[in-house]
Amino acid sequence: MTIDTGEVRTATASAPGIMSGTYLWITIGACALVFLGAFESLAVTTVMPVVSADLGGERLYALAFAGPLATGVIGMVAAGNWADRRGPVEPLYTAVAVFVAGLLVAGLAPSMEILVAGRFAQGLGSGALTVALYVVVARVYPRDLHPAIFAGFAAAWVVPSLIGPTVAGMVTELWSWHWVFLGVVALVLVALLMVVPALKNLARDGGDRSIPWSLGLLGWSVLAAVAVLALDLLGDVPGAGPVLAVAAVIVALIAVRPLLPKGSLAARRGLPSVILVRGLAAAAFFGTQVYIPYLLTDRYDFTPTLAGLSLTGGALAWSAAATVQGRMGTRLSSVVAVRIGTGLVVAGILLALVSAVLHMHALAIVAAWIVAGTGMGLMSPRTSALTLEMSTPENQGFNSSAMTVADSFSSALSLAVTGVLFATAASAAAVADPFVVVFAFAGAVAVAAAVLSPRLAPRAHGDAAREVAAP
């Protein structure tokens, strides 16, 4: 017998799969919600130049991207605390409502200011939605199916990177950019209806209402988001820019500390290291990825379309690796999967670094990103599974929130830092190649993730793995 989230479950040999009759509709619906959130995040990249030109919003162009990432952190923290107190049903419904409201506001926006406000609401709802879905997974699926459902979530994030920009471009050309937002509304509601039957059972099994509302955590999340957004702006301040940027990083790290399990920034063994390694891997991967097309366009004369397609190999590798690890289930230890995955991320980024230094063939850079994508597909779903495995029903919401906060915060912070590094190196091109500087920084972050990956295993089995609770 295995015990998961307070319920006794049968042996893994008799457990149905995530696409069986028991879980079919919630699996499809949950993956569809993840897919639609990811589609919006990626599709906007294609249509935003058209939106900006149409609404005269060049001044707010960057904020339309950075804003949702920042408000997403706030949504994650709020949903995590709410799910611990009341269960995941209420925060999930609310997250969908806020996300849909953001889509409607953005899709109907007559000005760039209103569109950015809609994007802020989208980020808030999307961040809360992700955390609520993780808690739903913990309450609905047996633990041995967690790698498989998280592989589905990983694929739902990757597929939009393959089709999102193209579909968004076609919709904009055939109709209008407004429908890139408005057309998703109906699809979100359909996906939610698929999940509703499973939520009815969860509504009778709420959380622990003795857990206090964490207004302090919400305040820290707001400060962390503001600090990350400020980093992009402060780096350009004449004279004091670098000092202010460093101060923003320090404030951001101080603010995010209460949002993570105790000991996360100190790499304490067990769950804190799971969260830290996941965040470091995401920071390294996405801090590099945004500069791959830039390098290919700048140094190899790739067209923008071809340079963007260079990331397709990495996206497909991520999806394939996530599928493989999901099918392997318990035959592949989660800790081993993360160790191998972080090692592949290091290898991919270092290959990209060497390619930039030696001006190797463009195919070497494409191959590097396939290796890095394989690593992320292998380790990312397993860090999700480990997080739930090391959680109790009382802190599943907080720990799920911490996991997604680590993803979003570390990626945003990494992009802000690499942006400052790239701009600084580009202004002194004779001294340092900006691409080499960025890849070297990301490589160092990836090495840190790989070095810390052995600390994922707790000191002892059983309840010792669950000793870390919300602060």
PDB file of N, CA and C in Angstrom, residues 128-178:
ATOM      1  N   ALA A 128      -1.619  32.060 -10.590  1.00  0.00           N
ATOM      2  CA  ALA A 128      -2.467  31.379  -9.622  1.00  0.00           C
ATOM      3  C   ALA A 128      -2.993  30.060 -10.176  1.00  0.00           C
ATOM      4  N   LEU A 129      -3.308  30.025 -11.459  1.00  0.00           N
ATOM      5  CA  LEU A 129      -3.826  28.819 -12.093  1.00  0.00           C
ATOM      6  C   LEU A 129      -2.822  27.682 -12.023  1.00  0.00           C
ATOM      7  N   THR A 130      -1.572  27.984 -12.287  1.00  0.00           N
ATOM      8  CA  THR A 130      -0.540  26.948 -12.267  1.00  0.00           C
ATOM      9  C   THR A 130      -0.431  26.303 -10.894  1.00  0.00           C
ATOM     10  N   VAL A 131      -0.392  27.120  -9.850  1.00  0.00           N
ATOM     11  CA  VAL A 131      -0.276  26.587  -8.487  1.00  0.00           C
ATOM     12  C   VAL A 131      -1.509  25.772  -8.121  1.00  0.00           C
ATOM     13  N   ALA A 132      -2.696  26.291  -8.425  1.00  0.00           N
ATOM     14  CA  ALA A 132      -3.924  25.563  -8.099  1.00  0.00           C
ATOM     15  C   ALA A 132      -3.963  24.206  -8.796  1.00  0.00           C
ATOM     16  N   LEU A 133      -3.508  24.143 -10.042  1.00  0.00           N
ATOM     17  CA  LEU A 133      -3.489  22.871 -10.760  1.00  0.00           C
ATOM     18  C   LEU A 133      -2.526  21.884 -10.121  1.00  0.00           C
ATOM     19  N   TYR A 134      -1.375  22.356  -9.630  1.00  0.00           N
ATOM     20  CA  TYR A 134      -0.443  21.456  -8.964  1.00  0.00           C
ATOM     21  C   TYR A 134      -1.077  20.852  -7.715  1.00  0.00           C
ATOM     22  N   VAL A 135      -1.828  21.641  -6.973  1.00  0.00           N
ATOM     23  CA  VAL A 135      -2.489  21.113  -5.780  1.00  0.00           C
ATOM     24  C   VAL A 135      -3.596  20.133  -6.175  1.00  0.00           C
ATOM     25  N   VAL A 136      -4.304  20.418  -7.264  1.00  0.00           N
ATOM     26  CA  VAL A 136      -5.306  19.476  -7.772  1.00  0.00           C
ATOM     27  C   VAL A 136      -4.649  18.144  -8.107  1.00  0.00           C
ATOM     28  N   VAL A 137      -3.501  18.193  -8.761  1.00  0.00           N
ATOM     29  CA  VAL A 137      -2.767  16.961  -9.087  1.00  0.00           C
ATOM     30  C   VAL A 137      -2.457  16.177  -7.817  1.00  0.00           C
ATOM     31  N   ALA A 138      -1.997  16.874  -6.778  1.00  0.00           N
ATOM     32  CA  ALA A 138      -1.641  16.211  -5.527  1.00  0.00           C
ATOM     33  C   ALA A 138      -2.844  15.536  -4.885  1.00  0.00           C
ATOM     34  N   ARG A 139      -4.035  16.132  -5.047  1.00  0.00           N
ATOM     35  CA  ARG A 139      -5.233  15.601  -4.398  1.00  0.00           C
ATOM     36  C   ARG A 139      -5.941  14.539  -5.237  1.00  0.00           C
ATOM     37  N   VAL A 140      -5.779  14.574  -6.565  1.00  0.00           N
ATOM     38  CA  VAL A 140      -6.550  13.694  -7.443  1.00  0.00           C
ATOM     39  C   VAL A 140      -5.761  12.452  -7.874  1.00  0.00           C
ATOM     40  N   TYR A 141      -4.496  12.630  -8.255  1.00  0.00           N
ATOM     41  CA  TYR A 141      -3.720  11.531  -8.831  1.00  0.00           C
ATOM     42  C   TYR A 141      -2.881  10.836  -7.761  1.00  0.00           C
ATOM     43  N   PRO A 142      -2.733   9.497  -7.841  1.00  0.00           N
ATOM     44  CA  PRO A 142      -1.794   8.818  -6.947  1.00  0.00           C
ATOM     45  C   PRO A 142      -0.363   9.230  -7.272  1.00  0.00           C
ATOM     46  N   ARG A 143       0.508   9.121  -6.288  1.00  0.00           N
ATOM     47  CA  ARG A 143       1.866   9.640  -6.432  1.00  0.00           C
ATOM     48  C   ARG A 143       2.611   9.020  -7.605  1.00  0.00           C
ATOM     49  N   ASP A 144       2.395   7.732  -7.890  1.00  0.00           N
ATOM     50  CA  ASP A 144       3.148   7.100  -8.965  1.00  0.00           C
ATOM     51  C   ASP A 144       2.720   7.592 -10.348  1.00  0.00           C
ATOM     52  N   LEU A 145       1.624   8.347 -10.429  1.00  0.00           N
ATOM     53  CA  LEU A 145       1.221   8.940 -11.709  1.00  0.00           C
ATOM     54  C   LEU A 145       1.677  10.395 -11.857  1.00  0.00           C
ATOM     55  N   HIS A 146       2.281  10.940 -10.805  1.00  0.00           N
ATOM     56  CA  HIS A 146       2.721  12.334 -10.884  1.00  0.00           C
ATOM     57  C   HIS A 146       3.734  12.586 -11.998  1.00  0.00           C
ATOM     58  N   PRO A 147       4.768  11.708 -12.176  1.00  0.00           N
ATOM     59  CA  PRO A 147       5.690  11.965 -13.299  1.00  0.00           C
ATOM     60  C   PRO A 147       4.985  12.012 -14.650  1.00  0.00           C
ATOM     61  N   ALA A 148       3.950  11.180 -14.830  1.00  0.00           N
ATOM     62  CA  ALA A 148       3.248  11.146 -16.115  1.00  0.00           C
ATOM     63  C   ALA A 148       2.421  12.407 -16.338  1.00  0.00           C
ATOM     64  N   ILE A 149       1.684  12.861 -15.319  1.00  0.00           N
ATOM     65  CA  ILE A 149       0.858  14.057 -15.515  1.00  0.00           C
ATOM     66  C   ILE A 149       1.733  15.297 -15.647  1.00  0.00           C
ATOM     67  N   PHE A 150       2.864  15.340 -14.940  1.00  0.00           N
ATOM     68  CA  PHE A 150       3.751  16.487 -15.094  1.00  0.00           C
ATOM     69  C   PHE A 150       4.461  16.459 -16.454  1.00  0.00           C
ATOM     70  N   ALA A 151       4.650  15.256 -17.004  1.00  0.00           N
ATOM     71  CA  ALA A 151       5.154  15.179 -18.378  1.00  0.00           C
ATOM     72  C   ALA A 151       4.137  15.783 -19.337  1.00  0.00           C
ATOM     73  N   GLY A 152       2.847  15.534 -19.059  1.00  0.00           N
ATOM     74  CA  GLY A 152       1.795  16.150 -19.870  1.00  0.00           C
ATOM     75  C   GLY A 152       1.813  17.667 -19.761  1.00  0.00           C
ATOM     76  N   PHE A 153       2.023  18.173 -18.540  1.00  0.00           N
ATOM     77  CA  PHE A 153       2.124  19.621 -18.362  1.00  0.00           C
ATOM     78  C   PHE A 153       3.327  20.183 -19.116  1.00  0.00           C
ATOM     79  N   ALA A 154       4.452  19.447 -19.061  1.00  0.00           N
ATOM     80  CA  ALA A 154       5.652  19.908 -19.759  1.00  0.00           C
ATOM     81  C   ALA A 154       5.403  19.985 -21.262  1.00  0.00           C
ATOM     82  N   ALA A 155       4.740  18.948 -21.791  1.00  0.00           N
ATOM     83  CA  ALA A 155       4.430  18.953 -23.220  1.00  0.00           C
ATOM     84  C   ALA A 155       3.472  20.087 -23.563  1.00  0.00           C
ATOM     85  N   ALA A 156       2.534  20.358 -22.645  1.00  0.00           N
ATOM     86  CA  ALA A 156       1.575  21.443 -22.885  1.00  0.00           C
ATOM     87  C   ALA A 156       2.264  22.798 -22.913  1.00  0.00           C
ATOM     88  N   TRP A 157       3.409  22.926 -22.254  1.00  0.00           N
ATOM     89  CA  TRP A 157       4.184  24.166 -22.317  1.00  0.00           C
ATOM     90  C   TRP A 157       5.041  24.226 -23.579  1.00  0.00           C
ATOM     91  N   VAL A 158       5.506  23.064 -24.035  1.00  0.00           N
ATOM     92  CA  VAL A 158       6.431  23.048 -25.157  1.00  0.00           C
ATOM     93  C   VAL A 158       5.719  23.218 -26.497  1.00  0.00           C
ATOM     94  N   VAL A 159       4.580  22.542 -26.654  1.00  0.00           N
ATOM     95  CA  VAL A 159       3.878  22.573 -27.941  1.00  0.00           C
ATOM     96  C   VAL A 159       3.561  24.001 -28.397  1.00  0.00           C
ATOM     97  N   PRO A 160       3.104  24.897 -27.511  1.00  0.00           N
ATOM     98  CA  PRO A 160       2.860  26.278 -27.969  1.00  0.00           C
ATOM     99  C   PRO A 160       4.084  26.969 -28.536  1.00  0.00           C
ATOM    100  N   SER A 161       5.273  26.566 -28.083  1.00  0.00           N
ATOM    101  CA  SER A 161       6.479  27.174 -28.643  1.00  0.00           C
ATOM    102  C   SER A 161       6.682  26.765 -30.092  1.00  0.00           C
ATOM    103  N   LEU A 162       6.038  25.655 -30.493  1.00  0.00           N
ATOM    104  CA  LEU A 162       6.150  25.195 -31.867  1.00  0.00           C
ATOM    105  C   LEU A 162       5.089  25.820 -32.769  1.00  0.00           C
ATOM    106  N   ILE A 163       3.878  25.981 -32.244  1.00  0.00           N
ATOM    107  CA  ILE A 163       2.769  26.431 -33.092  1.00  0.00           C
ATOM    108  C   ILE A 163       2.243  27.809 -32.715  1.00  0.00           C
ATOM    109  N   GLY A 164       2.508  28.258 -31.485  1.00  0.00           N
ATOM    110  CA  GLY A 164       1.931  29.507 -31.001  1.00  0.00           C
ATOM    111  C   GLY A 164       2.216  30.708 -31.879  1.00  0.00           C
ATOM    112  N   PRO A 165       3.489  31.012 -32.149  1.00  0.00           N
ATOM    113  CA  PRO A 165       3.778  32.188 -32.981  1.00  0.00           C
ATOM    114  C   PRO A 165       3.154  32.125 -34.363  1.00  0.00           C
ATOM    115  N   THR A 166       3.148  30.924 -34.976  1.00  0.00           N
ATOM    116  CA  THR A 166       2.575  30.787 -36.315  1.00  0.00           C
ATOM    117  C   THR A 166       1.071  30.993 -36.294  1.00  0.00           C
ATOM    118  N   VAL A 167       0.400  30.351 -35.342  1.00  0.00           N
ATOM    119  CA  VAL A 167      -1.053  30.493 -35.242  1.00  0.00           C
ATOM    120  C   VAL A 167      -1.431  31.939 -34.954  1.00  0.00           C
ATOM    121  N   ALA A 168      -0.713  32.579 -34.034  1.00  0.00           N
ATOM    122  CA  ALA A 168      -1.009  33.971 -33.696  1.00  0.00           C
ATOM    123  C   ALA A 168      -0.833  34.879 -34.912  1.00  0.00           C
ATOM    124  N   GLY A 169       0.224  34.628 -35.682  1.00  0.00           N
ATOM    125  CA  GLY A 169       0.443  35.414 -36.895  1.00  0.00           C
ATOM    126  C   GLY A 169      -0.676  35.244 -37.906  1.00  0.00           C
ATOM    127  N   MET A 170      -1.140  33.999 -38.074  1.00  0.00           N
ATOM    128  CA  MET A 170      -2.230  33.738 -39.024  1.00  0.00           C
ATOM    129  C   MET A 170      -3.522  34.405 -38.577  1.00  0.00           C
ATOM    130  N   VAL A 171      -3.820  34.294 -37.282  1.00  0.00           N
ATOM    131  CA  VAL A 171      -5.044  34.918 -36.761  1.00  0.00           C
ATOM    132  C   VAL A 171      -4.987  36.425 -36.968  1.00  0.00           C
ATOM    133  N   THR A 172      -3.838  37.025 -36.718  1.00  0.00           N
ATOM    134  CA  THR A 172      -3.690  38.465 -36.882  1.00  0.00           C
ATOM    135  C   THR A 172      -3.865  38.879 -38.339  1.00  0.00           C
ATOM    136  N   GLU A 173      -3.289  38.107 -39.257  1.00  0.00           N
ATOM    137  CA  GLU A 173      -3.394  38.436 -40.681  1.00  0.00           C
ATOM    138  C   GLU A 173      -4.802  38.216 -41.220  1.00  0.00           C
ATOM    139  N   LEU A 174      -5.471  37.132 -40.772  1.00  0.00           N
ATOM    140  CA  LEU A 174      -6.797  36.810 -41.296  1.00  0.00           C
ATOM    141  C   LEU A 174      -7.886  37.666 -40.663  1.00  0.00           C
ATOM    142  N   TRP A 175      -7.771  37.948 -39.382  1.00  0.00           N
ATOM    143  CA  TRP A 175      -8.803  38.716 -38.688  1.00  0.00           C
ATOM    144  C   TRP A 175      -8.199  39.966 -38.054  1.00  0.00           C
ATOM    145  N   SER A 176      -7.702  39.813 -36.817  1.00  0.00           N
ATOM    146  CA  SER A 176      -7.145  40.955 -36.095  1.00  0.00           C
ATOM    147  C   SER A 176      -6.380  40.433 -34.894  1.00  0.00           C
ATOM    148  N   TRP A 177      -5.449  41.253 -34.393  1.00  0.00           N
ATOM    149  CA  TRP A 177      -4.719  40.841 -33.197  1.00  0.00           C
ATOM    150  C   TRP A 177      -5.643  40.689 -31.999  1.00  0.00           C
ATOM    151  N   HIS A 178      -6.796  41.350 -32.038  1.00  0.00           N
ATOM    152  CA  HIS A 178      -7.746  41.254 -30.926  1.00  0.00           C
ATOM    153  C   HIS A 178      -8.150  39.805 -30.676  1.00  0.00           C
TER     154      HIS A 178
END
